[in-house]
Amino acid sequence: MPIVTIQQFPRDLAQKRELARRITEAFVEVYDLKPESVQVFFNEIDGEGWAKGGVMGCDNAST
Amino acid sequence: MPIVTIQQFPRDLAQKRELARRITEAFVEVYDLKPESVQVFFNEIDGEGWAKGGVMGCDNAST
Amino acid sequence: MPIVTIQQFPRDLAQKRELARRITEAFVEVYDLKPESVQVFFNEIDGEGWAKGGVMGCDNAST
Amino acid sequence: MPIVTIQQFPRDLAQKRELARRITEAFVEVYDLKPESVQVFFNEIDGEGWAKGGVMGCDNAST
Amino acid sequence: MPIVTIQQFPRDLAQKRELARRITEAFVEVYDLKPESVQVFFNEIDGEGWAKGGVMGCDNAST
Amino acid sequence: MPIVTIQQFPRDLAQKRELARRITEAFVEVYDLKPESVQVFFNEIDGEGWAKGGVMGCDNAST
């Protein structure tokens, strides 16, 4: 550990690559850990699998 | 928050829409929250990704 | 399944009892399941274990 | 409960079937539970959804 | 990975130690992994944080 | 969303505050999101609730 699990909308690989790099860097610098101890998991969920305010993402034009 | 994560078999959108509406309504009424603070995530898993009693769902006719 | 995991601020038992009852009822009615198949887990996290907008809950008077 | 959630690379069904059988057996013997109380969920994530040491799995030949 | 997260009632350390040993052994033998790649997390929840069939564990004499 | 859940050893508030700030900043810059959409949860687990390589953290002097 630490294990980081991210629930998010689908993103392209380049964005996830950059995000994982920066999150890992934050752990290394703030917690003084070796990079290899940090794992990041992306759980990608689209608008048919997520609701906010009781409204599915796919039904909400403003999401 | 609150963040609600549901591990379930795949369901059609109409069912998830109704369930998210009712779960959100329950939080609003019981916890006295604004609807927008409630998010619901559906993690859908089929019978090849779930086991009960040591038997995979896809192997169990009674599941 | 379904398994429902709720990440929330600590609440008293009476509120969690009522919420679990209503969420379970929603699954039974919308998905046509037996009540016993529904399990609800409450993961309670206080303001020192949660951040929104980059600000810890314990630091934010408006949370 | 217990509910076991496994974050892993994709595996074939025969391997998951054997793993679920052995994990369930361990709970039954160590915790003295009925097999039916144990549920196992497999969350399968490929190298475009997972990073270690700040490097995506799909970018790391040694993963 | 793999990362194993277990939602369970509180158990004593000796039981968790034995369970973690056996689960890890199962991964090593079935998936042909090094033991060090397997991490197990115990999320212990008591009867005031868990419901089945819409009834909190602490309210159910048969749980 | 995004919702970020971190499984980690207990850390002091100052470290979690700084980490949440930096993780949120990474999402804002890489995904072009509003900070308020990012929530971070810290699930803190000690050496009696975590194992690596089949050995509980509390049993391993090198952890």
Short mmCIF file of C-alpha atoms in Angstrom, two decimals:
data_model
loop_
_atom_site.label_atom_id
_atom_site.label_comp_id
_atom_site.label_asym_id
_atom_site.label_seq_id
_atom_site.Cartn_x
_atom_site.Cartn_y
_atom_site.Cartn_z
CA MET A 1 0.00 0.00 0.00
CA PRO A 2 -1.06 2.76 -0.44
CA ILE A 3 -3.71 1.56 -2.88
CA VAL A 4 -5.61 4.32 -4.72
CA THR A 5 -8.92 3.44 -6.38
CA ILE A 6 -10.47 6.10 -8.62
CA GLN A 7 -14.13 5.98 -9.67
CA GLN A 8 -14.43 8.21 -12.73
CA PHE A 9 -15.89 8.70 -16.20
CA PRO A 10 -13.86 7.02 -18.97
CA ARG A 11 -10.75 9.01 -19.91
CA ASP A 12 -8.13 8.43 -22.59
CA LEU A 13 -4.90 6.67 -21.74
CA ALA A 14 -2.74 9.79 -21.98
CA GLN A 15 -4.77 11.50 -19.25
CA LYS A 16 -4.72 8.48 -16.94
CA ARG A 17 -0.98 8.09 -17.49
CA GLU A 18 -0.35 11.71 -16.48
CA LEU A 19 -2.72 11.52 -13.50
CA ALA A 20 -1.14 8.31 -12.17
CA ARG A 21 2.31 9.88 -12.50
CA ARG A 22 1.29 12.96 -10.53
CA ILE A 23 -0.64 11.10 -7.81
CA THR A 24 2.28 8.74 -7.27
CA GLU A 25 4.69 11.69 -7.10
CA ALA A 26 2.48 13.30 -4.44
CA PHE A 27 2.62 10.16 -2.27
CA VAL A 28 6.38 9.86 -2.67
CA GLU A 29 6.97 13.48 -1.68
CA VAL A 30 4.35 13.89 1.07
CA TYR A 31 4.58 10.43 2.69
CA ASP A 32 8.26 9.74 1.85
CA LEU A 33 7.52 6.39 0.17
CA LYS A 34 9.19 4.48 -2.62
CA PRO A 35 7.26 4.90 -5.89
CA GLU A 36 6.89 1.11 -6.27
CA SER A 37 4.70 0.95 -3.16
CA VAL A 38 1.98 3.07 -4.79
CA GLN A 39 -0.67 1.39 -6.96
CA VAL A 40 -3.46 3.28 -8.73
CA PHE A 41 -6.64 1.61 -10.07
CA PHE A 42 -9.04 3.35 -12.48
CA ASN A 43 -12.66 2.14 -12.24
CA GLU A 44 -14.28 3.78 -15.25
CA ILE A 45 -18.05 4.15 -15.19
CA ASP A 46 -20.20 5.75 -17.86
CA GLY A 47 -23.42 7.72 -17.55
CA GLU A 48 -25.53 4.52 -17.48
CA GLY A 49 -23.76 3.37 -14.29
CA TRP A 50 -23.72 6.54 -12.21
CA ALA A 51 -26.32 8.91 -10.74
CA LYS A 52 -26.09 12.24 -8.94
CA GLY A 53 -29.01 13.86 -7.22
CA GLY A 54 -31.09 10.81 -8.13
CA VAL A 55 -30.62 11.39 -11.89
CA MET A 56 -28.56 9.02 -14.05
CA GLY A 57 -25.61 10.71 -15.77
CA CYS A 58 -26.96 9.71 -19.19
CA ASP A 59 -30.22 11.57 -18.48
CA ASN A 60 -28.59 14.82 -17.39
CA ALA A 61 -27.48 17.22 -20.11
CA SER A 62 -25.54 19.33 -17.62
CA THR A 63 -23.36 16.49 -16.27
CA MET B 1 -20.71 12.32 0.12
CA PRO B 2 -22.56 10.09 0.74
CA ILE B 3 -21.17 7.86 -1.98
CA VAL B 4 -23.12 4.66 -2.64
CA THR B 5 -21.39 1.82 -4.54
CA ILE B 6 -23.56 -1.12 -5.60
CA GLN B 7 -22.07 -4.47 -6.63
CA GLN B 8 -24.79 -6.25 -8.61
CA PHE B 9 -25.66 -8.37 -11.63
CA PRO B 10 -26.22 -6.34 -14.82
CA ARG B 11 -29.65 -4.65 -14.91
CA ASP B 12 -31.33 -2.58 -17.57
CA LEU B 13 -31.17 1.20 -17.43
CA ALA B 14 -34.82 1.67 -16.44
CA GLN B 15 -34.29 -0.40 -13.28
CA LYS B 16 -31.08 1.40 -12.32
CA ARG B 17 -32.76 4.76 -12.94
CA GLU B 18 -35.64 3.89 -10.60
CA LEU B 19 -33.33 2.42 -7.95
CA ALA B 20 -31.02 5.47 -7.94
CA ARG B 21 -34.06 7.74 -7.62
CA ARG B 22 -35.40 5.84 -4.62
CA ILE B 23 -32.04 5.44 -2.84
CA THR B 24 -31.36 9.16 -3.22
CA GLU B 25 -34.83 9.98 -1.91
CA ALA B 26 -34.16 7.80 1.15
CA PHE B 27 -30.94 9.70 1.95
CA VAL B 28 -32.64 13.07 1.49
CA GLU B 29 -35.50 12.16 3.82
CA VAL B 30 -33.64 10.16 6.48
CA TYR B 31 -30.40 12.20 6.64
CA ASP B 32 -31.89 15.57 5.63
CA LEU B 33 -29.41 16.10 2.80
CA LYS B 34 -29.61 17.94 -0.51
CA PRO B 35 -30.14 15.48 -3.39
CA GLU B 36 -27.03 16.77 -5.19
CA SER B 37 -24.79 15.46 -2.39
CA VAL B 38 -25.76 11.84 -3.12
CA GLN B 39 -23.88 9.89 -5.80
CA VAL B 40 -24.68 6.28 -6.74
CA PHE B 41 -22.26 3.99 -8.64
CA PHE B 42 -23.35 0.69 -10.21
CA ASN B 43 -20.56 -1.92 -10.48
CA GLU B 44 -22.14 -4.60 -12.63
CA ILE B 45 -20.61 -8.07 -12.46
CA ASP B 46 -21.78 -11.16 -14.33
CA GLY B 47 -21.72 -14.79 -13.29
CA GLU B 48 -18.10 -15.20 -14.48
CA GLY B 49 -16.93 -12.58 -11.96
CA TRP B 50 -18.81 -13.58 -8.85
CA ALA B 51 -18.97 -16.64 -6.59
CA LYS B 52 -21.18 -17.60 -3.64
CA GLY B 53 -20.49 -20.60 -1.45
CA GLY B 54 -17.35 -21.22 -3.49
CA VAL B 55 -19.31 -21.73 -6.73
CA MET B 56 -19.12 -19.26 -9.62
CA GLY B 57 -22.48 -17.73 -10.51
CA CYS B 58 -22.20 -19.07 -14.09
CA ASP B 59 -21.90 -22.64 -12.75
CA ASN B 60 -24.94 -22.46 -10.49
CA ALA B 61 -28.33 -23.01 -12.08
CA SER B 62 -30.13 -21.82 -8.94
CA THR B 63 -28.45 -18.39 -8.77
CA MET C 1 -25.53 -9.78 -3.98
CA PRO C 2 -26.47 -6.98 -4.38
CA ILE C 3 -23.90 -5.55 -1.98
CA VAL C 4 -24.33 -1.85 -1.13
CA THR C 5 -21.36 0.02 0.38
CA ILE C 6 -22.03 3.53 1.67
CA GLN C 7 -19.21 6.01 2.36
CA GLN C 8 -20.66 8.64 4.68
CA PHE C 9 -20.16 10.82 7.74
CA PRO C 10 -20.96 9.06 11.03
CA ARG C 11 -24.70 8.84 11.71
CA ASP C 12 -26.62 7.49 14.67
CA LEU C 13 -27.95 3.96 14.63
CA ALA C 14 -31.60 4.97 14.24
CA GLN C 15 -30.82 6.77 10.98
CA LYS C 16 -28.76 3.91 9.58
CA ARG C 17 -31.49 1.45 10.55
CA GLU C 18 -34.12 3.43 8.68
CA LEU C 19 -31.88 3.99 5.65
CA ALA C 20 -30.98 0.28 5.39
CA ARG C 21 -34.65 -0.62 5.60
CA ARG C 22 -35.61 1.76 2.80
CA ILE C 23 -32.70 0.87 0.51
CA THR C 24 -33.45 -2.83 0.90
CA GLU C 25 -37.13 -2.21 0.18
CA ALA C 26 -36.15 -0.35 -3.01
CA PHE C 27 -34.10 -3.33 -4.25
CA VAL C 28 -36.88 -5.79 -3.42
CA GLU C 29 -39.49 -3.77 -5.30
CA VAL C 30 -37.45 -2.55 -8.28
CA TYR C 31 -35.31 -5.68 -8.89
CA ASP C 32 -37.83 -8.25 -7.56
CA LEU C 33 -35.32 -9.81 -5.13
CA LYS C 34 -35.71 -11.51 -1.78
CA PRO C 35 -34.78 -9.14 1.07
CA GLU C 36 -32.17 -11.58 2.40
CA SER C 37 -30.08 -11.17 -0.75
CA VAL C 38 -29.44 -7.48 -0.01
CA GLN C 39 -26.55 -6.49 2.27
CA VAL C 40 -25.73 -2.89 3.20
CA PHE C 41 -22.35 -1.78 4.62
CA PHE C 42 -21.80 1.63 6.24
CA ASN C 43 -18.21 2.94 5.98
CA GLU C 44 -18.27 5.96 8.29
CA ILE C 45 -15.56 8.56 7.78
CA ASP C 46 -15.13 11.79 9.70
CA GLY C 47 -13.84 15.15 8.57
CA GLU C 48 -10.20 14.10 9.13
CA GLY C 49 -10.57 11.30 6.58
CA TRP C 50 -12.35 13.04 3.73
CA ALA C 51 -11.68 16.01 1.45
CA LYS C 52 -13.77 17.85 -1.15
CA GLY C 53 -12.33 20.43 -3.50
CA GLY C 54 -8.91 19.71 -2.01
CA VAL C 55 -9.99 20.83 1.47
CA MET C 56 -10.32 18.39 4.38
CA GLY C 57 -13.81 18.26 5.85
CA CYS C 58 -12.48 19.25 9.29
CA ASP C 59 -11.05 22.47 7.81
CA ASN C 60 -14.23 23.56 6.07
CA ALA C 61 -16.82 25.37 8.14
CA SER C 62 -19.42 25.02 5.37
CA THR C 63 -19.26 21.21 5.08
CA MET D 1 -20.71 -11.31 4.77
CA PRO D 2 -17.80 -11.86 4.50
CA ILE D 3 -17.60 -10.13 1.13
CA VAL D 4 -14.29 -10.52 -0.73
CA THR D 5 -13.48 -8.09 -3.55
CA ILE D 6 -10.43 -8.88 -5.68
CA GLN D 7 -8.78 -6.26 -7.90
CA GLN D 8 -6.70 -8.19 -10.43
CA PHE D 9 -5.61 -8.56 -14.05
CA PRO D 10 -8.08 -10.52 -16.21
CA ARG D 11 -7.84 -14.28 -15.66
CA ASP D 12 -9.62 -17.17 -17.35
CA LEU D 13 -12.70 -18.68 -15.77
CA ALA D 14 -11.00 -21.92 -14.70
CA GLN D 15 -8.50 -19.98 -12.58
CA LYS D 16 -11.16 -17.79 -10.97
CA ARG D 17 -13.30 -20.86 -10.26
CA GLU D 18 -10.41 -22.59 -8.47
CA LEU D 19 -9.43 -19.44 -6.56
CA ALA D 20 -12.99 -18.76 -5.37
CA ARG D 21 -13.26 -22.39 -4.22
CA ARG D 22 -10.05 -22.18 -2.19
CA ILE D 23 -10.74 -18.74 -0.68
CA THR D 24 -14.20 -19.87 0.41
CA GLU D 25 -12.77 -23.06 1.91
CA ALA D 26 -10.28 -20.95 3.90
CA PHE D 27 -13.08 -18.83 5.39
CA VAL D 28 -15.15 -21.90 6.24
CA GLU D 29 -12.26 -23.60 8.02
CA VAL D 30 -10.62 -20.60 9.72
CA TYR D 31 -13.76 -18.63 10.67
CA ASP D 32 -16.13 -21.62 11.03
CA LEU D 33 -18.72 -20.17 8.63
CA LYS D 34 -21.23 -21.75 6.29
CA PRO D 35 -19.96 -21.63 2.68
CA GLU D 36 -23.10 -19.79 1.54
CA SER D 37 -22.17 -16.76 3.64
CA VAL D 38 -19.01 -16.12 1.57
CA GLN D 39 -19.25 -14.07 -1.63
CA VAL D 40 -16.26 -13.33 -3.89
CA PHE D 41 -16.22 -10.54 -6.50
CA PHE D 42 -13.56 -10.30 -9.23
CA ASN D 43 -12.88 -6.75 -10.46
CA GLU D 44 -10.69 -7.32 -13.51
CA ILE D 45 -8.57 -4.40 -14.66
CA ASP D 46 -6.16 -4.39 -17.57
CA GLY D 47 -2.89 -2.53 -18.02
CA GLU D 48 -4.69 0.63 -19.26
CA GLY D 49 -6.51 0.92 -15.92
CA TRP D 50 -3.75 0.28 -13.43
CA ALA D 51 -0.42 1.90 -12.52
CA LYS D 52 2.42 0.91 -10.20
CA GLY D 53 5.27 3.24 -9.33
CA GLY D 54 3.58 5.92 -11.41
CA VAL D 55 3.82 3.84 -14.62
CA MET D 56 0.74 2.39 -16.34
CA GLY D 57 0.80 -1.40 -16.61
CA CYS D 58 0.54 -1.19 -20.40
CA ASP D 59 3.74 0.89 -20.54
CA ASN D 60 5.82 -1.45 -18.40
CA ALA D 61 7.36 -4.47 -20.12
CA SER D 62 8.32 -6.00 -16.77
CA THR D 63 4.81 -6.01 -15.29
CA MET E 1 -1.95 -6.45 -7.53
CA PRO E 2 -3.89 -8.60 -6.83
CA ILE E 3 -5.45 -6.56 -4.04
CA VAL E 4 -7.94 -8.42 -1.83
CA THR E 5 -10.37 -6.38 0.30
CA ILE E 6 -12.45 -8.30 2.84
CA GLN E 7 -15.57 -6.80 4.45
CA GLN E 8 -16.21 -8.84 7.59
CA PHE E 9 -17.20 -8.83 11.25
CA PRO E 10 -14.26 -8.16 13.62
CA ARG E 11 -12.05 -11.23 14.12
CA ASP E 12 -9.03 -11.79 16.32
CA LEU E 13 -5.55 -11.40 14.92
CA ALA E 14 -4.75 -15.12 14.92
CA GLN E 15 -7.70 -15.82 12.60
CA LYS E 16 -6.83 -12.97 10.24
CA ARG E 17 -3.20 -14.10 10.16
CA GLU E 18 -4.19 -17.64 9.17
CA LEU E 19 -6.73 -16.46 6.61
CA ALA E 20 -4.27 -14.06 4.94
CA ARG E 21 -1.69 -16.85 4.78
CA ARG E 22 -4.11 -19.24 3.09
CA ILE E 23 -5.57 -16.69 0.66
CA THR E 24 -2.09 -15.64 -0.42
CA GLU E 25 -1.07 -19.28 -0.86
CA ALA E 26 -4.13 -19.80 -3.10
CA PHE E 27 -3.13 -16.91 -5.36
CA VAL E 28 0.47 -18.10 -5.56
CA GLU E 29 -0.54 -21.63 -6.54
CA VAL E 30 -3.52 -20.91 -8.81
CA TYR E 31 -2.22 -17.75 -10.56
CA ASP E 32 1.52 -18.57 -10.35
CA LEU E 33 2.39 -15.25 -8.67
CA LYS E 34 5.10 -14.22 -6.24
CA PRO E 35 3.69 -13.96 -2.68
CA GLU E 36 4.89 -10.35 -2.38
CA SER E 37 2.47 -9.26 -5.12
CA VAL E 38 -0.56 -10.21 -3.00
CA GLN E 39 -1.97 -7.70 -0.49
CA VAL E 40 -4.96 -8.42 1.75
CA PHE E 41 -7.00 -5.69 3.52
CA PHE E 42 -9.46 -6.45 6.33
CA ASN E 43 -12.33 -3.92 6.63
CA GLU E 44 -13.96 -4.90 9.91
CA ILE E 45 -17.54 -3.78 10.46
CA ASP E 46 -19.70 -4.50 13.46
CA GLY E 47 -23.44 -5.05 13.72
CA GLU E 48 -24.12 -1.29 13.87
CA GLY E 49 -22.57 -0.81 10.44
CA TRP E 50 -24.09 -3.67 8.48
CA ALA E 51 -27.59 -4.80 7.49
CA LYS E 52 -28.95 -7.91 5.80
CA GLY E 53 -32.54 -8.21 4.61
CA GLY E 54 -33.07 -4.62 5.74
CA VAL E 55 -32.28 -5.45 9.39
CA MET E 56 -29.16 -4.14 11.14
CA GLY E 57 -26.87 -6.91 12.42
CA CYS E 58 -27.16 -5.57 15.98
CA ASP E 59 -30.95 -6.00 15.85
CA ASN E 60 -30.89 -9.59 14.64
CA ALA E 61 -30.37 -12.33 17.23
CA SER E 62 -29.82 -14.94 14.51
CA THR E 63 -26.94 -13.13 12.76
CA MET F 1 -17.12 12.21 -9.35
CA PRO F 2 -14.23 11.52 -9.54
CA ILE F 3 -14.18 9.73 -6.19
CA VAL F 4 -10.72 8.76 -4.89
CA THR F 5 -10.49 6.11 -2.16
CA ILE F 6 -7.07 5.58 -0.56
CA GLN F 7 -6.25 2.46 1.47
CA GLN F 8 -3.21 3.36 3.59
CA PHE F 9 -1.51 3.15 6.96
CA PRO F 10 -2.64 5.84 9.41
CA ARG F 11 -1.03 9.24 8.73
CA ASP F 12 -1.27 12.53 10.57
CA LEU F 13 -3.73 15.16 9.46
CA ALA F 14 -1.11 17.51 8.02
CA GLN F 15 0.08 14.84 5.60
CA LYS F 16 -3.44 13.90 4.50
CA ARG F 17 -4.30 17.58 4.04
CA GLU F 18 -1.32 18.11 1.75
CA LEU F 19 -1.92 14.90 -0.17
CA ALA F 20 -5.61 15.69 -0.76
CA ARG F 21 -4.64 19.16 -1.97
CA ARG F 22 -2.13 17.80 -4.48
CA ILE F 23 -4.33 14.95 -5.75
CA THR F 24 -7.21 17.36 -6.31
CA GLU F 25 -4.91 19.79 -8.11
CA ALA F 26 -3.77 16.95 -10.40
CA PHE F 27 -7.38 16.13 -11.37
CA VAL F 28 -8.20 19.79 -11.98
CA GLU F 29 -5.19 20.30 -14.24
CA VAL F 30 -5.12 16.95 -16.10
CA TYR F 31 -8.89 16.39 -16.49
CA ASP F 32 -9.94 20.07 -16.57
CA LEU F 33 -12.47 19.67 -13.74
CA LYS F 34 -13.77 22.02 -11.08
CA PRO F 35 -12.11 21.29 -7.71
CA GLU F 36 -15.49 20.79 -6.03
CA SER F 37 -16.16 17.70 -8.15
CA VAL F 38 -13.21 15.82 -6.59
CA GLN F 39 -13.71 13.92 -3.33
CA VAL F 40 -10.92 12.01 -1.54
CA PHE F 41 -11.55 9.33 1.11
CA PHE F 42 -8.80 8.00 3.40
CA ASN F 43 -9.37 4.41 4.62
CA GLU F 44 -6.68 4.00 7.26
CA ILE F 45 -5.69 0.45 8.17
CA ASP F 46 -3.04 -0.59 10.66
CA GLY F 47 -0.72 -3.58 10.65
CA GLU F 48 -3.39 -5.82 12.23
CA GLY F 49 -5.69 -5.28 9.25
CA TRP F 50 -3.32 -5.70 6.33
CA ALA F 51 -1.07 -8.44 4.97
CA LYS F 52 1.52 -8.57 2.19
CA GLY F 53 3.07 -11.79 0.96
CA GLY F 54 0.82 -13.65 3.38
CA VAL F 55 2.35 -11.94 6.43
CA MET F 56 0.40 -9.47 8.57
CA GLY F 57 1.96 -6.00 8.70
CA CYS F 58 2.23 -6.22 12.51
CA ASP F 59 4.35 -9.39 12.19
CA ASN F 60 6.83 -7.97 9.72
CA ALA F 61 9.67 -5.86 11.07
CA SER F 62 10.59 -4.66 7.57
CA THR F 63 7.16 -3.22 6.68
#
